[in-house]
XYZ file of C-alpha atoms in Angstrom:
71
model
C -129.126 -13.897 -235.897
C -131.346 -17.255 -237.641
C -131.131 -19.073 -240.306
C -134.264 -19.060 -242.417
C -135.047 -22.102 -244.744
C -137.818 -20.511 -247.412
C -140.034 -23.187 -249.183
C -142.393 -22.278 -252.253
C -144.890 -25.010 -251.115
C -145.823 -25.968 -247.873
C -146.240 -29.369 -247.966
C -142.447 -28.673 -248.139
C -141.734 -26.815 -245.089
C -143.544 -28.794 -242.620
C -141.745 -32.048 -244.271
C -138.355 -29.993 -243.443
C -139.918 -29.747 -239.929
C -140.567 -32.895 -239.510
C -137.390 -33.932 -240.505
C -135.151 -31.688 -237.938
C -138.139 -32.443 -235.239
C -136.784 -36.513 -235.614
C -133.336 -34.847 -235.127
C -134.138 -33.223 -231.977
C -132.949 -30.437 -233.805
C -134.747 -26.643 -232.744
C -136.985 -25.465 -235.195
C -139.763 -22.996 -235.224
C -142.301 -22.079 -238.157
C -143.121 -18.642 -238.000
C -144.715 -16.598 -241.110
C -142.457 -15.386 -244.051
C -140.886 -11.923 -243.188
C -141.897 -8.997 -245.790
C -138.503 -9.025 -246.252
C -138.399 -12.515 -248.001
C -140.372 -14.076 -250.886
C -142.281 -17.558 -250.145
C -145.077 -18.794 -251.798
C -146.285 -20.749 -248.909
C -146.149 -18.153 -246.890
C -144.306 -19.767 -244.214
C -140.777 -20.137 -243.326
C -138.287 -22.186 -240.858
C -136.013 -20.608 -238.283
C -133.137 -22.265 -237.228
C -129.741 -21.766 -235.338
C -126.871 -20.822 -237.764
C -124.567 -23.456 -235.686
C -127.388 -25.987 -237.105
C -127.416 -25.225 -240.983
C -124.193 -27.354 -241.781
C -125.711 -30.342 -240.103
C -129.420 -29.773 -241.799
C -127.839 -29.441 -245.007
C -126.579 -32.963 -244.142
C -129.872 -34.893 -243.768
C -132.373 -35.879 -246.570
C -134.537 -32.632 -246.397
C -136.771 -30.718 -249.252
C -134.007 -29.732 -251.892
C -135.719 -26.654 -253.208
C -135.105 -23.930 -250.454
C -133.499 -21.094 -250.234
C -131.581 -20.179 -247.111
C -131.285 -16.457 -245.914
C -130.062 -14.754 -242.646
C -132.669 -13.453 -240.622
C -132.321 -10.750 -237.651
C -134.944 -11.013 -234.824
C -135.861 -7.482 -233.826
């Protein structure tokens, strides 16, 4: 199971991967399941033992985060 932080803009996003990349914290940009909604298109994976600590740091406010199953 991943985390998935969805973004409506993308400027967004890759500011949100920026921000865990300076963390040295795992993140990977894949694009937006059918399953989800994103405007942008594109969405951030992340470890679920991460999210409390990423919900910590100064990131985008306006996502939505969703469990995602990698098939």
């Amino acid at each position: 199971m991943r985390a998935v932080f969805l973004y409506d803009v993308l400027s967004e996003v890759l500011a949100f991967e920026s921000t865990l990349k300076k963390r040295n914290i795992p993140v990977e940009l894949i694009p937006t399941p059918r399953c989800f909604t994103s405007n942008c298109g594109l969405c951030a994976l992340v470890s679920p033992e991460d999210v409390e600590e990423i919900k910590g740091l100064e990131i985008p406010p306006h996502y939505q985060l969703e469990e995602f199953k990698m098939e």
